[in-house]
Amino acid sequence: MPREAEPSLNEKQFVIQALQENLRLDGRELDQYRPLELSFGDQYGLADVKLGKTRVLAKATAEVTVPYTDRPLDGIFTIATELGPMTSPAFEVNRPTETEVLLSRLLEKTVRRSGALDTESLCLVAGQKCWSVRVDVHVLSHDGNLIDASCLAVVAALRHFRKPDTSMEAGVLTVYTPAEREPVPLSWLHSPFCVTWSFFGEEGEIAVLDATWIEEQVRVGSCTVSLNKHGEICQIAKLGGTPVEAVALLQCVSVSLTKVKEFSDLLDRKLAEDLKRRDKGGFMAELRAENDR
Amino acid sequence: MSNDRLFVLPGETIDPSLIPSHPKNPLRLGPGLRHIPPSDIVPTVAGQLITNPVKNFMSIEYNSTHYIPSQGDIILAQILRSTTDFYLCSLAPYTAPATLPHLAFESATKKTRPILSPGQLVYARVSLANAHMDPELECVHASTGKADGLGPITGPGCVFDVSLGFARRLLMARAVEDGGVGVLDMLGGEEGGGLAFETAVGRNGRVWVGSDNPKTVVIVGRALQETDRSRLGMERQRRLVKKLVREMRWRD
């Protein structure tokens, strides 16, 4: 298995030295994100997030299946992450690296376990039929901070997603095609986002947001905070690394909240734009006899 | 870059009238061309054909991000590990390592050879680049025994990745006139307020920028990458330099 290419000693030393002088290689502030781009596909549930050179694509799909026997009233919701060799030759299919396991765990904790999607609303017939919603996360390009970009992509894809409308009449379940009935959005409770801090310096006293790949290679620790725009924290993960002072961490969390509000606003704005783009003029336009030809 | 140069595709036949013929010097082929015996010269990449009748030299100018070593190229390599007789170096991530003999440094003997640790950078020349073989590097001129500026890179500085075409333009003898790259001159000149820095440009698309002031390194690196990425012309390069220098002053 090819190993991840390592940055040279000169680069490592310089990144650390520059950070001690509040400088980053791309000229950003320490608590500044790279330019964030979010776009949706033509289909429902396809979100493409670009964070500098990092690019993540998330696709949400739904199908009707049988619910788990121990949870007859719940639908099924899964998040599948895939880091393929296209991202970097160090990633192989079917052999998850540590990065991939951590990424899927954090997404799971942030989105699924925080109850962002109401799984009870996915139930169609108790114990017999339910929706299985699946989000596939494809990392197209890896230049650091995969977690934040992936989390935003997953939440955006799910909020953009529409599942086919259904009806129950006299014990018969009907799933309508988009032509018959307009697909319906998922029952979404809150939008959590991840904000990852990287720590540098002897005692982790320098906290940096949105680390690039090279910064991730030299950091002494990292901490991922997941919260929604109301300031409700879903999880905090500080997996190993140099211990960081509690006061510094509190400061990080409060800055995270402002960032999450920005993400939330961006997502709301983009969703509204997308809705406008899809809306061909409402009910009256649909009733018109003339067509585009 | 002039537009009258011929654009060739891989495998295309080159018109014999375009191949320079010199009474004495042997014909030298640069990157992108391959000699198929007995007498065929075939392009292996798509790009512009460059011929130099005086030096009896021809090559292909193309832009890509995948570096293929070619003899005589000056490159920026990274030491991977040391073996008994040579260092293994990487020219680009995920390619076969190149070998750099322990004795291929200026005035190096078995006892005085430089000890390099993994991850260190060396500025070296490709001395051997045959197809299907690992390339070989040297940090000394084989005939004169002088380093000519090659060797291990020490001192504060950082490496920035650029495209191969941009690296070649930077390495041109007249980078401003022929290559259309003036950022380095501008940064050191009046637009940049006379920043003091040094660079080592490798044909493998890596540029080392060194300066005692980290701010200068960041400005130069960003200017180079931005010029490369957005394919800036001279006037826009000047504006970019001014903008970057102003931003940095403002942060002080």
Coordinates of C-alpha atoms in Angstrom, one line a residue:
Chain A
M1 CA 0.0 0.0 0.0
P2 CA 1.5 3.4 -0.9
R3 CA 2.1 5.6 2.0
E4 CA 0.9 9.2 2.2
A5 CA 3.6 11.4 0.8
E6 CA 5.1 13.4 3.6
P7 CA 6.0 17.1 3.4
S8 CA 9.7 17.9 3.6
L9 CA 11.4 19.0 6.8
N10 CA 11.8 22.6 5.5
E11 CA 8.0 22.8 4.9
K12 CA 7.2 21.4 8.4
Q13 CA 9.5 23.7 10.1
F14 CA 8.3 26.7 8.2
V15 CA 4.6 26.1 8.8
I16 CA 5.2 25.9 12.5
Q17 CA 7.5 28.9 12.6
A18 CA 5.0 30.9 10.5
L19 CA 2.0 29.9 12.7
Q20 CA 3.9 31.2 15.8
E21 CA 3.9 34.6 14.0
N22 CA 0.2 34.3 13.2
L23 CA 1.0 33.6 9.5
R24 CA -0.4 30.9 7.3
L25 CA 0.9 29.8 4.0
D26 CA -2.2 31.0 2.1
G27 CA -2.3 34.3 3.9
R28 CA -5.4 33.6 5.9
E29 CA -6.2 34.6 9.5
L30 CA -5.9 31.8 12.0
D31 CA -9.7 31.6 12.5
Q32 CA -10.6 32.0 8.9
Y33 CA -12.0 29.4 6.6
R34 CA -11.0 29.0 3.0
P35 CA -13.5 30.2 0.4
L36 CA -16.5 27.9 0.8
E37 CA -18.5 27.0 -2.3
L38 CA -21.7 25.0 -2.1
S39 CA -23.7 23.9 -5.1
F40 CA -26.6 21.5 -5.7
G41 CA -27.0 19.1 -8.6
D42 CA -30.0 18.8 -11.0
Q43 CA -31.3 15.8 -9.0
Y44 CA -32.6 16.2 -5.5
G45 CA -30.1 15.4 -2.8
L46 CA -26.8 16.0 -4.5
A47 CA -24.5 18.5 -2.8
D48 CA -21.1 19.5 -3.8
V49 CA -18.9 21.4 -1.3
K50 CA -15.6 23.0 -2.2
L51 CA -13.4 24.3 0.6
G52 CA -10.3 25.6 -1.1
K53 CA -8.9 22.6 -2.8
T54 CA -10.8 20.1 -0.7
R55 CA -13.9 18.9 -2.6
V56 CA -16.6 16.6 -1.2
L57 CA -19.7 15.3 -3.0
A58 CA -22.7 13.9 -1.1
K59 CA -25.6 12.1 -2.6
A60 CA -28.8 11.2 -0.7
T61 CA -31.0 8.4 -1.8
A62 CA -34.1 6.7 -0.4
E63 CA -35.7 3.3 -1.0
V64 CA -38.5 1.3 0.7
T65 CA -37.3 -1.6 2.8
V66 CA -38.3 -3.7 5.8
P67 CA -37.4 -2.0 9.2
Y68 CA -35.1 -3.6 11.7
T69 CA -37.1 -6.1 13.9
D70 CA -36.0 -4.4 17.1
R71 CA -37.1 -1.0 15.9
P72 CA -40.3 -1.6 14.0
L73 CA -41.4 2.1 14.2
D74 CA -38.1 3.6 12.9
G75 CA -36.9 4.1 9.4
I76 CA -33.3 3.4 8.4
F77 CA -30.7 6.1 8.0
T78 CA -27.1 5.4 7.0
I79 CA -24.1 7.5 6.1
A80 CA -21.5 5.8 3.9
T81 CA -18.1 7.5 3.5
E82 CA -15.7 6.5 0.8
L83 CA -12.1 7.6 0.5
G84 CA -11.0 6.1 -2.8
P85 CA -7.7 6.1 -4.6
M86 CA -8.9 9.1 -6.6
T87 CA -8.5 11.2 -3.5
S88 CA -5.0 10.1 -2.8
P89 CA -3.0 6.9 -3.7
A90 CA -2.7 6.3 0.0
F91 CA -6.4 5.4 0.3
E92 CA -7.5 2.0 -0.9
V93 CA -11.0 0.6 -1.5
N94 CA -12.2 -1.8 1.1
R95 CA -9.3 -1.1 3.4
P96 CA -10.4 1.9 5.6
T97 CA -7.6 4.0 6.9
E98 CA -7.8 5.8 10.2
T99 CA -8.9 9.0 8.5
E100 CA -11.8 7.2 7.0
V101 CA -12.9 5.5 10.2
L102 CA -12.7 8.8 12.1
L103 CA -14.6 10.6 9.4
S104 CA -17.5 8.2 9.3
R105 CA -17.6 8.0 13.1
L106 CA -17.8 11.8 13.5
L107 CA -20.4 12.1 10.8
E108 CA -22.4 9.4 12.4
K109 CA -22.2 11.1 15.8
T110 CA -22.9 14.5 14.4
V111 CA -25.8 13.9 12.1
R112 CA -27.3 10.5 13.0
R113 CA -27.0 10.3 16.7
S114 CA -27.9 13.9 17.3
G115 CA -31.3 13.1 15.8
A116 CA -31.1 15.6 13.0
L117 CA -33.3 13.4 10.9
D118 CA -36.5 12.3 12.4
T119 CA -36.3 8.5 11.7
E120 CA -39.8 7.9 13.0
S121 CA -41.2 9.9 10.1
L122 CA -39.5 7.4 7.7
C123 CA -41.8 4.6 8.9
L124 CA -44.5 3.7 6.4
V125 CA -46.2 0.5 7.8
A126 CA -45.1 -0.4 11.3
G127 CA -42.8 -3.4 11.3
Q128 CA -43.2 -4.0 7.6
K129 CA -42.3 -1.1 5.4
C130 CA -40.1 2.0 6.0
W131 CA -37.8 4.3 4.0
S132 CA -34.1 3.6 4.1
V133 CA -32.3 6.9 3.6
R134 CA -28.7 6.6 2.6
V135 CA -26.1 9.4 2.1
D136 CA -23.0 8.5 0.1
V137 CA -20.0 10.8 0.8
H138 CA -17.4 10.9 -1.9
V139 CA -14.2 12.8 -1.3
L140 CA -13.0 14.0 -4.6
S141 CA -10.0 16.0 -3.5
H142 CA -8.2 16.1 -0.2
D143 CA -6.5 19.2 0.9
G144 CA -7.3 19.0 4.6
N145 CA -10.3 19.5 6.8
L146 CA -12.3 16.7 5.3
I147 CA -14.6 16.5 8.4
D148 CA -16.0 20.0 8.2
A149 CA -16.5 19.8 4.4
S150 CA -18.1 16.3 4.6
C151 CA -20.4 17.3 7.4
L152 CA -21.6 20.3 5.5
A153 CA -22.1 18.2 2.3
V154 CA -24.1 15.6 4.2
V155 CA -26.4 18.1 5.9
A156 CA -26.8 20.0 2.6
A157 CA -27.6 16.9 0.7
L158 CA -30.2 15.8 3.2
R159 CA -31.9 19.2 3.4
H160 CA -32.0 19.4 -0.4
F161 CA -33.3 15.8 -0.7
R162 CA -36.9 15.0 -1.6
K163 CA -38.3 11.6 -1.2
P164 CA -41.2 10.3 -3.3
D165 CA -44.7 11.0 -1.8
T166 CA -46.6 8.0 -0.5
S167 CA -50.2 7.3 0.6
M168 CA -52.0 4.5 2.5
E169 CA -55.4 3.6 1.4
A170 CA -57.3 0.6 2.7
G171 CA -54.0 -1.2 3.6
V172 CA -52.4 -0.5 0.2
L173 CA -49.2 1.5 0.1
T174 CA -48.7 3.6 -3.0
V175 CA -45.4 5.3 -3.8
Y176 CA -45.9 8.1 -6.3
T177 CA -43.5 9.0 -9.1
P178 CA -42.4 12.7 -9.3
A179 CA -44.7 13.2 -12.2
E180 CA -47.7 12.1 -10.2
R181 CA -47.0 13.9 -7.0
E182 CA -44.4 16.4 -6.0
P183 CA -41.7 14.7 -3.9
V184 CA -41.6 15.7 -0.2
P185 CA -38.7 16.9 1.9
L186 CA -37.4 14.9 4.8
S187 CA -38.6 15.7 8.3
W188 CA -35.5 17.6 9.4
L189 CA -35.2 18.7 13.0
H190 CA -31.9 20.7 13.2
S191 CA -28.8 21.2 11.2
P192 CA -25.6 20.3 13.0
F193 CA -22.2 21.3 11.6
C194 CA -18.7 20.3 12.4
V195 CA -15.9 22.8 13.2
T196 CA -12.5 21.4 13.5
W197 CA -9.7 23.1 15.4
S198 CA -6.1 22.2 15.0
F199 CA -3.6 23.0 17.7
F200 CA 0.0 23.9 17.2
G201 CA 2.9 24.8 19.5
E202 CA 4.5 23.1 22.5
E203 CA 1.4 23.2 24.6
G204 CA -1.2 23.5 21.8
E205 CA -1.6 27.2 22.5
I206 CA -2.1 28.1 18.9
A207 CA -5.6 27.2 17.7
V208 CA -6.2 27.2 13.9
L209 CA -9.4 26.7 12.0
D210 CA -9.8 24.9 8.7
A211 CA -6.3 23.4 8.5
T212 CA -4.9 22.6 5.1
W213 CA -3.3 19.2 4.3
I214 CA 0.2 20.4 5.2
E215 CA -1.0 22.0 8.5
E216 CA -2.8 18.7 9.4
Q217 CA 0.6 16.9 9.0
V218 CA 2.3 19.1 11.6
R219 CA -0.4 19.8 14.1
V220 CA 0.0 18.5 17.6
G221 CA -3.7 17.8 18.2
S222 CA -7.2 18.5 16.9
C223 CA -10.6 18.9 18.3
T224 CA -13.9 18.7 16.4
V225 CA -16.9 20.5 17.8
S226 CA -20.3 19.7 16.3
L227 CA -23.1 22.1 17.1
N228 CA -26.2 23.7 15.5
K229 CA -26.9 27.4 15.1
H230 CA -28.8 27.5 18.4
G231 CA -25.6 26.6 20.2
E232 CA -26.7 23.1 21.1
I233 CA -23.5 21.0 21.1
C234 CA -23.9 17.5 19.6
Q235 CA -20.5 16.2 20.3
I236 CA -16.9 17.3 21.0
A237 CA -14.1 14.9 19.9
K238 CA -10.6 15.5 21.0
L239 CA -8.9 12.3 20.0
G240 CA -5.4 12.1 21.5
G241 CA -2.8 14.7 20.8
T242 CA -1.4 17.3 23.2
P243 CA -3.7 18.3 26.0
V244 CA -5.3 21.8 25.6
E245 CA -6.3 24.1 28.3
A246 CA -10.0 24.1 29.2
V247 CA -10.3 27.9 28.8
A248 CA -8.8 27.8 25.4
L249 CA -11.3 25.1 24.4
L250 CA -14.2 27.2 25.7
Q251 CA -13.0 30.1 23.5
C252 CA -12.8 27.7 20.6
V253 CA -16.4 26.5 21.1
S254 CA -17.7 30.1 21.2
V255 CA -15.9 31.0 18.0
S256 CA -17.3 27.7 16.5
L257 CA -20.8 29.0 17.2
T258 CA -20.3 32.1 15.0
K259 CA -18.8 29.9 12.2
V260 CA -21.8 27.5 12.4
K261 CA -24.2 30.4 12.1
E262 CA -22.3 31.4 9.0
F263 CA -22.6 27.9 7.6
S264 CA -26.3 27.8 8.5
D265 CA -27.0 31.1 6.7
L266 CA -25.0 30.0 3.7
L267 CA -27.0 26.7 3.5
D268 CA -30.3 28.4 3.9
R269 CA -29.4 31.0 1.2
K270 CA -28.2 28.4 -1.2
L271 CA -31.3 26.2 -0.6
A272 CA -33.6 29.2 -1.2
E273 CA -31.7 30.0 -4.4
D274 CA -32.0 26.4 -5.6
L275 CA -35.7 26.4 -4.9
K276 CA -36.1 29.6 -6.9
R277 CA -34.2 28.1 -9.8
R278 CA -36.4 25.0 -9.8
D279 CA -39.7 27.0 -9.5
K280 CA -40.9 27.6 -13.0
G281 CA -43.5 30.1 -11.9
G282 CA -45.8 28.0 -9.7
F283 CA -49.2 26.6 -10.2
M284 CA -50.2 29.0 -13.1
A285 CA -47.2 28.1 -15.2
E286 CA -48.0 24.4 -14.8
L287 CA -51.6 25.0 -16.0
R288 CA -50.4 26.8 -19.2
A289 CA -51.0 24.8 -22.4
E290 CA -48.1 26.2 -24.4
N291 CA -44.7 24.6 -23.9
D292 CA -41.1 25.6 -24.3
R293 CA -40.7 24.6 -28.0
Chain B
M1 CA 5.1 32.9 -26.3
S2 CA 4.9 33.2 -30.0
N3 CA 2.1 31.5 -31.8
D4 CA 4.1 30.6 -34.9
R5 CA 5.4 27.5 -33.1
L6 CA 4.1 24.2 -34.5
F7 CA 1.7 22.3 -32.3
V8 CA 2.3 18.6 -32.3
L9 CA 0.4 15.6 -30.9
P10 CA 1.9 12.4 -29.5
G11 CA 3.1 10.0 -32.2
E12 CA 2.8 12.6 -35.0
T13 CA 5.5 12.6 -37.7
I14 CA 7.7 15.7 -37.6
D15 CA 8.5 17.3 -40.9
P16 CA 12.2 16.6 -41.5
S17 CA 12.7 20.2 -42.6
L18 CA 11.9 21.3 -39.0
I19 CA 14.6 19.2 -37.4
P20 CA 17.7 21.3 -36.9
S21 CA 20.8 20.0 -38.6
H22 CA 24.2 21.3 -37.5
P23 CA 27.5 20.4 -39.2
K24 CA 29.3 19.5 -36.0
N25 CA 27.1 19.3 -32.9
P26 CA 25.0 16.2 -32.3
L27 CA 21.3 16.7 -32.2
R28 CA 20.0 16.9 -28.7
L29 CA 16.4 16.0 -27.7
G30 CA 14.7 17.7 -24.8
P31 CA 11.6 16.7 -22.9
G32 CA 8.7 15.3 -24.8
L33 CA 10.6 13.8 -27.7
R34 CA 11.8 10.3 -28.3
H35 CA 14.3 8.9 -30.8
I36 CA 13.1 5.7 -32.3
P37 CA 16.1 4.1 -34.2
P38 CA 17.2 4.4 -36.8
S39 CA 16.0 7.9 -37.7
D40 CA 12.6 8.7 -36.4
I41 CA 11.9 11.4 -33.9
V42 CA 8.4 11.2 -32.3
P43 CA 6.7 13.5 -29.9
T44 CA 5.4 11.7 -26.7
V45 CA 3.3 14.5 -25.5
A46 CA 1.1 17.2 -27.0
G47 CA 2.6 20.7 -27.1
Q48 CA 4.5 23.2 -29.0
L49 CA 7.6 22.1 -30.9
I50 CA 10.7 24.2 -30.0
T51 CA 13.8 24.0 -32.2
N52 CA 17.1 25.7 -31.7
P53 CA 19.3 25.5 -34.8
V54 CA 22.3 27.1 -33.1
K55 CA 22.5 24.6 -30.2
N56 CA 21.1 21.8 -32.5
F57 CA 18.4 21.2 -29.9
M58 CA 14.7 20.4 -30.0
S59 CA 12.1 19.8 -27.4
I60 CA 8.4 20.2 -26.7
E61 CA 6.9 22.9 -24.5
Y62 CA 3.8 21.6 -22.6
N63 CA 2.1 22.1 -19.3
S64 CA 1.2 19.3 -17.0
T65 CA 1.5 18.3 -13.4
H66 CA 3.0 14.9 -13.8
Y67 CA 6.8 15.2 -13.9
I68 CA 8.8 12.9 -16.1
P69 CA 12.5 13.1 -15.4
S70 CA 14.7 14.1 -18.3
Q71 CA 18.5 14.3 -18.4
G72 CA 20.0 17.6 -17.4
D73 CA 16.9 18.9 -15.6
I74 CA 17.5 20.9 -12.4
I75 CA 15.0 19.6 -9.8
L76 CA 14.1 20.0 -6.2
A77 CA 14.1 16.5 -4.6
Q78 CA 13.2 15.3 -1.1
I79 CA 15.4 12.7 0.6
L80 CA 13.3 9.6 1.5
R81 CA 16.0 7.4 3.1
S82 CA 19.7 6.6 2.9
T83 CA 21.2 3.3 1.8
T84 CA 24.9 2.2 1.9
D85 CA 25.9 4.1 -1.3
F86 CA 23.2 6.5 -2.2
Y87 CA 20.1 8.4 -1.0
L88 CA 16.7 7.6 -2.3
C89 CA 14.9 10.8 -3.2
S90 CA 11.4 11.6 -4.3
L91 CA 10.9 14.0 -7.2
A92 CA 7.1 14.0 -7.0
P93 CA 4.7 12.2 -4.6
Y94 CA 3.9 8.6 -5.6
T95 CA 6.5 8.2 -8.3
A96 CA 9.5 5.8 -8.3
P97 CA 12.3 7.2 -6.2
A98 CA 15.5 8.6 -7.8
T99 CA 19.0 7.7 -6.5
L100 CA 21.5 10.3 -5.4
P101 CA 25.0 8.8 -4.8
H102 CA 26.6 9.8 -1.5
L103 CA 29.7 10.9 -3.5
A104 CA 27.8 13.1 -6.0
F105 CA 28.3 16.3 -3.9
E106 CA 31.0 18.9 -4.2
S107 CA 34.4 17.6 -2.8
A108 CA 32.7 14.7 -1.2
T109 CA 34.7 11.7 -0.2
K110 CA 33.8 8.6 1.8
K111 CA 34.6 10.6 5.0
T112 CA 33.4 14.1 4.1
R113 CA 30.1 13.3 2.4
P114 CA 27.1 15.3 3.6
I115 CA 24.8 13.5 6.0
L116 CA 21.2 14.2 5.0
S117 CA 18.2 13.1 7.0
P118 CA 14.9 11.9 5.6
G119 CA 12.7 14.8 4.6
Q120 CA 15.5 17.2 3.8
L121 CA 15.5 19.0 0.4
V122 CA 18.3 18.9 -2.2
Y123 CA 18.6 20.9 -5.3
A124 CA 20.0 18.5 -7.8
R125 CA 20.5 17.8 -11.5
V126 CA 19.1 14.7 -13.2
S127 CA 22.2 12.9 -14.5
L128 CA 20.6 9.8 -15.9
A129 CA 17.0 9.4 -17.0
N130 CA 16.4 6.3 -19.1
A131 CA 13.0 4.9 -19.8
H132 CA 12.0 2.1 -17.4
M133 CA 14.9 2.8 -15.0
D134 CA 15.0 4.8 -11.8
P135 CA 16.5 8.2 -12.5
E136 CA 19.8 9.2 -11.0
L137 CA 20.7 12.6 -9.6
E138 CA 23.9 14.6 -8.9
C139 CA 24.7 17.7 -6.9
V140 CA 28.0 18.4 -8.6
H141 CA 29.1 19.0 -12.2
A142 CA 30.6 15.7 -13.4
S143 CA 33.5 17.3 -15.3
T144 CA 34.4 20.5 -13.3
G145 CA 33.6 19.0 -9.8
K146 CA 31.9 22.2 -8.8
A147 CA 28.5 22.4 -7.1
D148 CA 27.3 25.4 -9.2
G149 CA 24.6 26.2 -6.5
L150 CA 23.4 22.6 -6.2
G151 CA 23.3 20.8 -2.9
P152 CA 21.2 20.4 0.2
I153 CA 18.8 23.3 0.9
T154 CA 19.1 24.6 4.4
G155 CA 17.9 27.9 6.0
P156 CA 14.4 29.1 6.7
G157 CA 12.0 28.8 3.7
C158 CA 9.2 26.8 2.3
V159 CA 8.3 24.9 -0.8
F160 CA 5.5 25.8 -3.1
D161 CA 4.0 23.6 -5.8
V162 CA 3.5 25.1 -9.3
S163 CA 2.7 23.6 -12.6
L164 CA 5.5 22.2 -14.7
G165 CA 5.1 24.7 -17.5
F166 CA 5.3 27.6 -15.0
A167 CA 8.5 26.1 -13.5
R168 CA 10.0 25.9 -16.9
R169 CA 9.1 29.5 -17.6
L170 CA 10.7 30.6 -14.3
L171 CA 13.9 28.8 -15.3
M172 CA 14.2 30.4 -18.7
A173 CA 17.3 32.6 -19.0
R174 CA 15.1 35.6 -19.8
A175 CA 12.1 34.7 -17.7
V176 CA 10.5 38.2 -18.1
E177 CA 10.9 38.5 -21.9
D178 CA 10.4 34.9 -23.0
G179 CA 8.5 33.3 -20.1
G180 CA 6.3 36.3 -19.2
V181 CA 7.0 35.8 -15.5
G182 CA 7.9 39.0 -13.8
V183 CA 6.6 38.4 -10.3
L184 CA 10.0 37.6 -8.8
D185 CA 11.6 40.7 -10.3
M186 CA 8.7 42.9 -9.1
L187 CA 8.7 41.5 -5.6
G188 CA 12.4 42.3 -5.3
G189 CA 12.0 45.6 -7.1
E190 CA 10.0 48.7 -6.4
E191 CA 6.5 47.2 -6.6
G192 CA 7.4 44.8 -3.8
G193 CA 9.4 47.4 -1.8
G194 CA 12.6 45.5 -2.3
L195 CA 11.8 42.2 -0.5
A196 CA 14.9 40.1 0.2
F197 CA 14.5 36.5 -0.7
E198 CA 16.1 33.7 -2.6
T199 CA 14.5 31.0 -4.7
A200 CA 15.4 27.5 -6.0
V201 CA 13.1 26.5 -8.9
G202 CA 12.9 22.8 -9.7
R203 CA 11.7 21.5 -13.0
N204 CA 9.6 19.0 -11.2
G205 CA 7.2 21.9 -10.3
R206 CA 8.5 22.7 -6.9
V207 CA 9.8 26.1 -5.9
W208 CA 11.7 26.7 -2.7
V209 CA 11.5 30.3 -1.4
G210 CA 13.9 31.3 1.3
S211 CA 14.0 34.4 3.5
D212 CA 14.7 35.3 7.1
N213 CA 11.3 36.9 7.2
P214 CA 8.5 34.4 7.0
K215 CA 6.1 37.1 5.7
T216 CA 8.3 37.5 2.7
V217 CA 8.3 33.8 2.0
V218 CA 4.5 33.7 2.2
I219 CA 4.1 36.7 -0.1
V220 CA 6.5 35.3 -2.7
G221 CA 4.9 31.8 -2.5
R222 CA 1.4 33.2 -2.9
A223 CA 2.4 35.4 -5.8
L224 CA 4.0 32.5 -7.6
Q225 CA 1.0 30.2 -7.1
E226 CA -1.5 32.8 -8.0
T227 CA 0.3 33.8 -11.1
D228 CA 0.5 30.2 -12.2
R229 CA -3.1 29.3 -11.3
S230 CA -4.8 32.3 -12.9
R231 CA -2.3 32.6 -15.8
L232 CA -1.7 36.2 -15.1
G233 CA -0.2 38.6 -17.6
M234 CA 2.5 41.1 -16.8
E235 CA 0.1 43.9 -15.8
R236 CA -2.0 41.7 -13.6
Q237 CA 1.1 40.3 -12.0
R238 CA 2.1 43.8 -11.1
R239 CA -1.3 44.5 -9.5
L240 CA -1.1 41.2 -7.6
V241 CA 2.3 42.0 -6.1
K242 CA 1.1 45.4 -5.0
K243 CA -2.0 43.9 -3.4
L244 CA -0.1 41.2 -1.6
V245 CA 2.5 43.6 -0.2
R246 CA -0.2 46.0 0.9
E247 CA -2.1 43.2 2.7
M248 CA 0.9 42.2 4.6
R249 CA 1.8 45.7 5.6
W250 CA -1.7 46.2 6.8
R251 CA -1.5 43.1 9.0
D252 CA 1.6 44.4 10.8

